[in-house]
Amino acid sequence: MQQVGGDAERAIPAMIRNGCGGCHEIPGVPGAHGSVGPSLQGVAERAYIGGHGGRTSSDAMMRWISRARDVDPKTAMPNTNLSPQEARDITAYLYART
């Protein structure tokens, strides 16, 4: 597992507060049963994130989580503008729990 400097325990409240479960199914997050975006089950093991190839790195995941449209202007995922710490926390959760 990659070390990202985040606290996975803070991730669930951040994901609920930011509405991540409205679009994504996220294991362990209450109410996160969205089907607009992909399930985040096993997202850290995927070869692609946001349609971009290569082994998913924690830095790429944090950038995607907070500023997806800066990475790919045509994505349906909005720029969430999460704080760097929130992005680290959510990334830590996704690497540890999904």
mmCIF file of N, CA and C in Angstrom:
data_model
loop_
_atom_site.group_PDB
_atom_site.id
_atom_site.type_symbol
_atom_site.label_atom_id
_atom_site.label_comp_id
_atom_site.label_asym_id
_atom_site.label_seq_id
_atom_site.Cartn_x
_atom_site.Cartn_y
_atom_site.Cartn_z
ATOM 1 N N MET A 1 0.852 -1.195 0.000
ATOM 2 C CA MET A 1 0.000 0.000 0.000
ATOM 3 C C MET A 1 0.885 1.241 0.000
ATOM 4 N N GLN A 2 0.515 2.218 -0.767
ATOM 5 C CA GLN A 2 1.271 3.457 -0.832
ATOM 6 C C GLN A 2 0.975 4.320 0.396
ATOM 7 N N GLN A 3 1.983 5.015 0.851
ATOM 8 C CA GLN A 3 1.815 5.973 1.940
ATOM 9 C C GLN A 3 1.508 7.336 1.315
ATOM 10 N N VAL A 4 0.407 7.927 1.733
ATOM 11 C CA VAL A 4 0.009 9.190 1.114
ATOM 12 C C VAL A 4 -0.089 10.337 2.115
ATOM 13 N N GLY A 5 0.124 10.051 3.401
ATOM 14 C CA GLY A 5 0.046 11.106 4.402
ATOM 15 C C GLY A 5 -1.368 11.486 4.773
ATOM 16 N N GLY A 6 -2.308 10.617 4.468
ATOM 17 C CA GLY A 6 -3.705 10.892 4.794
ATOM 18 C C GLY A 6 -4.187 10.029 5.936
ATOM 19 N N ASP A 7 -5.325 10.395 6.470
ATOM 20 C CA ASP A 7 -5.967 9.661 7.555
ATOM 21 C C ASP A 7 -7.275 9.097 7.018
ATOM 22 N N ALA A 8 -7.296 7.787 6.810
ATOM 23 C CA ALA A 8 -8.467 7.133 6.231
ATOM 24 C C ALA A 8 -9.715 7.333 7.084
ATOM 25 N N GLU A 9 -9.560 7.516 8.370
ATOM 26 C CA GLU A 9 -10.716 7.718 9.251
ATOM 27 C C GLU A 9 -11.420 9.049 8.982
ATOM 28 N N ARG A 10 -10.694 10.035 8.514
ATOM 29 C CA ARG A 10 -11.312 11.332 8.192
ATOM 30 C C ARG A 10 -11.973 11.326 6.826
ATOM 31 N N ALA A 11 -11.701 10.303 6.030
ATOM 32 C CA ALA A 11 -12.192 10.261 4.646
ATOM 33 C C ALA A 11 -13.701 10.107 4.556
ATOM 34 N N ILE A 12 -14.294 9.238 5.381
ATOM 35 C CA ILE A 12 -15.739 8.999 5.270
ATOM 36 C C ILE A 12 -16.525 10.286 5.468
ATOM 37 N N PRO A 13 -16.286 11.051 6.539
ATOM 38 C CA PRO A 13 -17.026 12.319 6.664
ATOM 39 C C PRO A 13 -16.768 13.273 5.495
ATOM 40 N N ALA A 14 -15.544 13.293 4.985
ATOM 41 C CA ALA A 14 -15.235 14.173 3.849
ATOM 42 C C ALA A 14 -15.995 13.736 2.597
ATOM 43 N N MET A 15 -16.081 12.427 2.360
ATOM 44 C CA MET A 15 -16.801 11.941 1.187
ATOM 45 C C MET A 15 -18.301 12.185 1.318
ATOM 46 N N ILE A 16 -18.831 12.029 2.520
ATOM 47 C CA ILE A 16 -20.252 12.319 2.739
ATOM 48 C C ILE A 16 -20.517 13.812 2.546
ATOM 49 N N ARG A 17 -19.685 14.634 3.143
ATOM 50 C CA ARG A 17 -19.842 16.093 3.070
ATOM 51 C C ARG A 17 -19.767 16.599 1.631
ATOM 52 N N ASN A 18 -18.933 15.963 0.831
ATOM 53 C CA ASN A 18 -18.727 16.409 -0.548
ATOM 54 C C ASN A 18 -19.587 15.674 -1.565
ATOM 55 N N GLY A 19 -20.456 14.784 -1.114
ATOM 56 C CA GLY A 19 -21.419 14.138 -1.995
ATOM 57 C C GLY A 19 -20.844 13.096 -2.941
ATOM 58 N N CYS A 20 -19.709 12.524 -2.617
ATOM 59 C CA CYS A 20 -19.070 11.543 -3.505
ATOM 60 C C CYS A 20 -19.981 10.346 -3.786
ATOM 61 N N GLY A 21 -20.736 9.930 -2.779
ATOM 62 C CA GLY A 21 -21.621 8.781 -2.925
ATOM 63 C C GLY A 21 -22.839 9.041 -3.792
ATOM 64 N N GLY A 22 -23.079 10.282 -4.174
ATOM 65 C CA GLY A 22 -24.174 10.582 -5.093
ATOM 66 C C GLY A 22 -23.887 10.058 -6.487
ATOM 67 N N CYS A 23 -22.611 9.916 -6.825
ATOM 68 C CA CYS A 23 -22.224 9.413 -8.145
ATOM 69 C C CYS A 23 -21.530 8.061 -8.088
ATOM 70 N N HIS A 24 -20.871 7.760 -6.973
ATOM 71 C CA HIS A 24 -20.058 6.546 -6.880
ATOM 72 C C HIS A 24 -20.562 5.599 -5.804
ATOM 73 N N GLU A 25 -20.410 4.315 -6.059
ATOM 74 C CA GLU A 25 -20.544 3.310 -5.019
ATOM 75 C C GLU A 25 -19.178 3.256 -4.324
ATOM 76 N N ILE A 26 -19.189 3.448 -2.997
ATOM 77 C CA ILE A 26 -17.931 3.444 -2.261
ATOM 78 C C ILE A 26 -18.102 2.519 -1.060
ATOM 79 N N PRO A 27 -17.454 1.363 -1.086
ATOM 80 C CA PRO A 27 -17.590 0.420 0.014
ATOM 81 C C PRO A 27 -17.253 1.071 1.359
ATOM 82 N N GLY A 28 -18.125 0.839 2.333
ATOM 83 C CA GLY A 28 -17.893 1.345 3.681
ATOM 84 C C GLY A 28 -18.382 2.754 3.943
ATOM 85 N N VAL A 29 -18.891 3.420 2.934
ATOM 86 C CA VAL A 29 -19.378 4.791 3.108
ATOM 87 C C VAL A 29 -20.907 4.753 3.098
ATOM 88 N N PRO A 30 -21.529 5.118 4.207
ATOM 89 C CA PRO A 30 -22.991 5.078 4.278
ATOM 90 C C PRO A 30 -23.647 5.906 3.175
ATOM 91 N N GLY A 31 -24.598 5.299 2.483
ATOM 92 C CA GLY A 31 -25.351 5.995 1.449
ATOM 93 C C GLY A 31 -24.629 6.147 0.122
ATOM 94 N N ALA A 32 -23.398 5.635 0.012
ATOM 95 C CA ALA A 32 -22.631 5.796 -1.224
ATOM 96 C C ALA A 32 -22.961 4.659 -2.188
ATOM 97 N N HIS A 33 -24.101 4.820 -2.867
ATOM 98 C CA HIS A 33 -24.580 3.794 -3.792
ATOM 99 C C HIS A 33 -24.837 4.374 -5.170
ATOM 100 N N GLY A 34 -24.156 5.471 -5.507
ATOM 101 C CA GLY A 34 -24.357 6.121 -6.795
ATOM 102 C C GLY A 34 -23.947 5.225 -7.947
ATOM 103 N N SER A 35 -24.561 5.463 -9.090
ATOM 104 C CA SER A 35 -24.238 4.657 -10.261
ATOM 105 C C SER A 35 -23.908 5.507 -11.490
ATOM 106 N N VAL A 36 -23.795 6.811 -11.305
ATOM 107 C CA VAL A 36 -23.440 7.690 -12.424
ATOM 108 C C VAL A 36 -21.966 7.508 -12.770
ATOM 109 N N GLY A 37 -21.122 7.522 -11.742
ATOM 110 C CA GLY A 37 -19.692 7.271 -11.927
ATOM 111 C C GLY A 37 -19.389 5.824 -11.601
ATOM 112 N N PRO A 38 -18.169 5.397 -11.848
ATOM 113 C CA PRO A 38 -17.821 4.009 -11.578
ATOM 114 C C PRO A 38 -17.768 3.711 -10.078
ATOM 115 N N SER A 39 -17.939 2.441 -9.765
ATOM 116 C CA SER A 39 -17.725 2.000 -8.389
ATOM 117 C C SER A 39 -16.262 2.247 -8.039
ATOM 118 N N LEU A 40 -16.029 2.625 -6.804
ATOM 119 C CA LEU A 40 -14.655 2.843 -6.372
ATOM 120 C C LEU A 40 -14.069 1.615 -5.689
ATOM 121 N N GLN A 41 -14.798 0.511 -5.718
ATOM 122 C CA GLN A 41 -14.267 -0.759 -5.223
ATOM 123 C C GLN A 41 -13.022 -1.109 -6.022
ATOM 124 N N GLY A 42 -11.901 -1.281 -5.358
ATOM 125 C CA GLY A 42 -10.660 -1.668 -6.017
ATOM 126 C C GLY A 42 -10.032 -0.615 -6.899
ATOM 127 N N VAL A 43 -10.415 0.638 -6.748
ATOM 128 C CA VAL A 43 -9.915 1.690 -7.637
ATOM 129 C C VAL A 43 -8.394 1.826 -7.582
ATOM 130 N N ALA A 44 -7.784 1.578 -6.451
ATOM 131 C CA ALA A 44 -6.331 1.717 -6.337
ATOM 132 C C ALA A 44 -5.579 0.665 -7.138
ATOM 133 N N GLU A 45 -6.263 -0.404 -7.509
ATOM 134 C CA GLU A 45 -5.617 -1.484 -8.256
ATOM 135 C C GLU A 45 -5.814 -1.357 -9.761
ATOM 136 N N ARG A 46 -6.568 -0.389 -10.190
ATOM 137 C CA ARG A 46 -6.856 -0.246 -11.617
ATOM 138 C C ARG A 46 -5.667 0.322 -12.374
ATOM 139 N N ALA A 47 -5.623 0.004 -13.644
ATOM 140 C CA ALA A 47 -4.555 0.525 -14.498
ATOM 141 C C ALA A 47 -4.906 1.902 -15.045
ATOM 142 N N TYR A 48 -6.164 2.299 -14.920
ATOM 143 C CA TYR A 48 -6.603 3.588 -15.451
ATOM 144 C C TYR A 48 -7.369 4.345 -14.384
ATOM 145 N N ILE A 49 -7.200 5.631 -14.354
ATOM 146 C CA ILE A 49 -8.040 6.508 -13.538
ATOM 147 C C ILE A 49 -8.399 7.686 -14.427
ATOM 148 N N GLY A 50 -9.673 7.927 -14.544
ATOM 149 C CA GLY A 50 -10.128 9.010 -15.407
ATOM 150 C C GLY A 50 -9.730 8.825 -16.856
ATOM 151 N N GLY A 51 -9.606 7.566 -17.300
ATOM 152 C CA GLY A 51 -9.275 7.306 -18.688
ATOM 153 C C GLY A 51 -7.806 7.441 -19.021
ATOM 154 N N HIS A 52 -6.976 7.693 -18.031
ATOM 155 C CA HIS A 52 -5.545 7.850 -18.264
ATOM 156 C C HIS A 52 -4.826 6.598 -17.800
ATOM 157 N N GLY A 53 -3.972 6.062 -18.655
ATOM 158 C CA GLY A 53 -3.315 4.793 -18.401
ATOM 159 C C GLY A 53 -2.138 4.895 -17.455
ATOM 160 N N GLY A 54 -1.611 3.729 -17.154
ATOM 161 C CA GLY A 54 -0.490 3.623 -16.243
ATOM 162 C C GLY A 54 -0.982 3.263 -14.856
ATOM 163 N N ARG A 55 -0.163 2.597 -14.107
ATOM 164 C CA ARG A 55 -0.530 2.204 -12.749
ATOM 165 C C ARG A 55 -0.950 3.444 -11.985
ATOM 166 N N THR A 56 -2.084 3.337 -11.330
ATOM 167 C CA THR A 56 -2.613 4.479 -10.599
ATOM 168 C C THR A 56 -1.681 4.814 -9.441
ATOM 169 N N SER A 57 -1.147 6.022 -9.426
ATOM 170 C CA SER A 57 -0.305 6.469 -8.313
ATOM 171 C C SER A 57 -1.151 7.286 -7.352
ATOM 172 N N SER A 58 -0.695 7.369 -6.129
ATOM 173 C CA SER A 58 -1.437 8.155 -5.150
ATOM 174 C C SER A 58 -1.481 9.624 -5.561
ATOM 175 N N ASP A 59 -0.408 10.137 -6.146
ATOM 176 C CA ASP A 59 -0.414 11.538 -6.593
ATOM 177 C C ASP A 59 -1.441 11.763 -7.691
ATOM 178 N N ALA A 60 -1.515 10.819 -8.649
ATOM 179 C CA ALA A 60 -2.496 10.943 -9.728
ATOM 180 C C ALA A 60 -3.914 10.865 -9.164
ATOM 181 N N MET A 61 -4.122 9.982 -8.198
ATOM 182 C CA MET A 61 -5.446 9.853 -7.606
ATOM 183 C C MET A 61 -5.836 11.127 -6.857
ATOM 184 N N MET A 62 -4.918 11.685 -6.080
ATOM 185 C CA MET A 62 -5.227 12.924 -5.349
ATOM 186 C C MET A 62 -5.547 14.061 -6.311
ATOM 187 N N ARG A 63 -4.785 14.161 -7.377
ATOM 188 C CA ARG A 63 -5.025 15.215 -8.376
ATOM 189 C C ARG A 63 -6.399 15.002 -9.016
ATOM 190 N N TRP A 64 -6.723 13.754 -9.377
ATOM 191 C CA TRP A 64 -8.012 13.457 -9.997
ATOM 192 C C TRP A 64 -9.158 13.762 -9.036
ATOM 193 N N ILE A 65 -9.035 13.356 -7.792
ATOM 194 C CA ILE A 65 -10.101 13.552 -6.812
ATOM 195 C C ILE A 65 -10.433 15.032 -6.638
ATOM 196 N N SER A 66 -9.428 15.875 -6.637
ATOM 197 C CA SER A 66 -9.693 17.292 -6.365
ATOM 198 C C SER A 66 -9.869 18.152 -7.624
ATOM 199 N N ARG A 67 -9.186 17.800 -8.717
ATOM 200 C CA ARG A 67 -9.199 18.670 -9.906
ATOM 201 C C ARG A 67 -9.329 17.863 -11.196
ATOM 202 N N ALA A 68 -10.332 16.988 -11.270
ATOM 203 C CA ALA A 68 -10.491 16.082 -12.408
ATOM 204 C C ALA A 68 -10.559 16.814 -13.746
ATOM 205 N N ARG A 69 -11.235 17.922 -13.789
ATOM 206 C CA ARG A 69 -11.378 18.633 -15.078
ATOM 207 C C ARG A 69 -10.099 19.334 -15.506
ATOM 208 N N ASP A 70 -9.198 19.558 -14.575
ATOM 209 C CA ASP A 70 -7.885 20.068 -14.971
ATOM 210 C C ASP A 70 -7.075 18.958 -15.630
ATOM 211 N N VAL A 71 -7.312 17.718 -15.216
ATOM 212 C CA VAL A 71 -6.641 16.558 -15.802
ATOM 213 C C VAL A 71 -7.259 16.229 -17.153
ATOM 214 N N ASP A 72 -8.585 16.231 -17.204
ATOM 215 C CA ASP A 72 -9.312 15.899 -18.434
ATOM 216 C C ASP A 72 -10.535 16.804 -18.543
ATOM 217 N N PRO A 73 -10.449 17.859 -19.340
ATOM 218 C CA PRO A 73 -11.555 18.807 -19.454
ATOM 219 C C PRO A 73 -12.878 18.203 -19.923
ATOM 220 N N LYS A 74 -12.839 17.023 -20.529
ATOM 221 C CA LYS A 74 -14.056 16.404 -21.045
ATOM 222 C C LYS A 74 -14.699 15.425 -20.069
ATOM 223 N N THR A 75 -14.126 15.255 -18.889
ATOM 224 C CA THR A 75 -14.694 14.307 -17.931
ATOM 225 C C THR A 75 -16.011 14.832 -17.365
ATOM 226 N N ALA A 76 -16.852 13.911 -16.967
ATOM 227 C CA ALA A 76 -18.102 14.288 -16.295
ATOM 228 C C ALA A 76 -17.861 14.588 -14.822
ATOM 229 N N MET A 77 -16.729 14.151 -14.298
ATOM 230 C CA MET A 77 -16.430 14.394 -12.883
ATOM 231 C C MET A 77 -16.082 15.860 -12.690
ATOM 232 N N PRO A 78 -16.717 16.488 -11.721
ATOM 233 C CA PRO A 78 -16.427 17.906 -11.488
ATOM 234 C C PRO A 78 -15.129 18.104 -10.725
ATOM 235 N N ASN A 79 -14.584 19.304 -10.805
ATOM 236 C CA ASN A 79 -13.520 19.688 -9.888
ATOM 237 C C ASN A 79 -14.183 19.835 -8.521
ATOM 238 N N THR A 80 -13.755 19.025 -7.581
ATOM 239 C CA THR A 80 -14.347 19.079 -6.244
ATOM 240 C C THR A 80 -13.716 20.162 -5.392
ATOM 241 N N ASN A 81 -12.515 20.580 -5.773
ATOM 242 C CA ASN A 81 -11.779 21.597 -5.026
ATOM 243 C C ASN A 81 -11.579 21.208 -3.565
ATOM 244 N N LEU A 82 -11.396 19.909 -3.325
ATOM 245 C CA LEU A 82 -11.086 19.456 -1.979
ATOM 246 C C LEU A 82 -9.762 20.056 -1.536
ATOM 247 N N SER A 83 -9.610 20.209 -0.248
ATOM 248 C CA SER A 83 -8.316 20.661 0.260
ATOM 249 C C SER A 83 -7.296 19.553 0.013
ATOM 250 N N PRO A 84 -6.017 19.900 -0.027
ATOM 251 C CA PRO A 84 -5.009 18.850 -0.193
ATOM 252 C C PRO A 84 -5.113 17.763 0.880
ATOM 253 N N GLN A 85 -5.436 18.143 2.107
ATOM 254 C CA GLN A 85 -5.553 17.147 3.169
ATOM 255 C C GLN A 85 -6.752 16.230 2.942
ATOM 256 N N GLU A 86 -7.883 16.796 2.524
ATOM 257 C CA GLU A 86 -9.046 15.951 2.228
ATOM 258 C C GLU A 86 -8.735 14.970 1.097
ATOM 259 N N ALA A 87 -8.051 15.441 0.063
ATOM 260 C CA ALA A 87 -7.679 14.557 -1.044
ATOM 261 C C ALA A 87 -6.748 13.451 -0.562
ATOM 262 N N ARG A 88 -5.801 13.787 0.321
ATOM 263 C CA ARG A 88 -4.907 12.766 0.893
ATOM 264 C C ARG A 88 -5.691 11.774 1.730
ATOM 265 N N ASP A 89 -6.627 12.272 2.544
ATOM 266 C CA ASP A 89 -7.429 11.388 3.400
ATOM 267 C C ASP A 89 -8.254 10.420 2.563
ATOM 268 N N ILE A 90 -8.913 10.925 1.529
ATOM 269 C CA ILE A 90 -9.754 10.071 0.677
ATOM 270 C C ILE A 90 -8.883 9.074 -0.083
ATOM 271 N N THR A 91 -7.742 9.513 -0.575
ATOM 272 C CA THR A 91 -6.836 8.604 -1.255
ATOM 273 C C THR A 91 -6.361 7.507 -0.301
ATOM 274 N N ALA A 92 -6.017 7.875 0.918
ATOM 275 C CA ALA A 92 -5.607 6.883 1.912
ATOM 276 C C ALA A 92 -6.710 5.862 2.140
ATOM 277 N N TYR A 93 -7.949 6.329 2.228
ATOM 278 C CA TYR A 93 -9.084 5.428 2.404
ATOM 279 C C TYR A 93 -9.210 4.482 1.223
ATOM 280 N N LEU A 94 -9.146 5.009 0.021
ATOM 281 C CA LEU A 94 -9.318 4.180 -1.170
ATOM 282 C C LEU A 94 -8.205 3.144 -1.296
ATOM 283 N N TYR A 95 -6.988 3.487 -0.902
ATOM 284 C CA TYR A 95 -5.888 2.520 -0.936
ATOM 285 C C TYR A 95 -6.018 1.488 0.176
ATOM 286 N N ALA A 96 -6.560 1.876 1.304
ATOM 287 C CA ALA A 96 -6.639 0.956 2.454
ATOM 288 C C ALA A 96 -7.883 0.098 2.462
ATOM 289 N N ARG A 97 -9.004 0.617 1.958
ATOM 290 C CA ARG A 97 -10.289 -0.029 2.193
ATOM 291 C C ARG A 97 -10.977 -0.588 0.973
ATOM 292 N N THR A 98 -10.581 -0.227 -0.204
ATOM 293 C CA THR A 98 -11.361 -0.692 -1.361
ATOM 294 C C THR A 98 -10.584 -1.689 -2.191
#
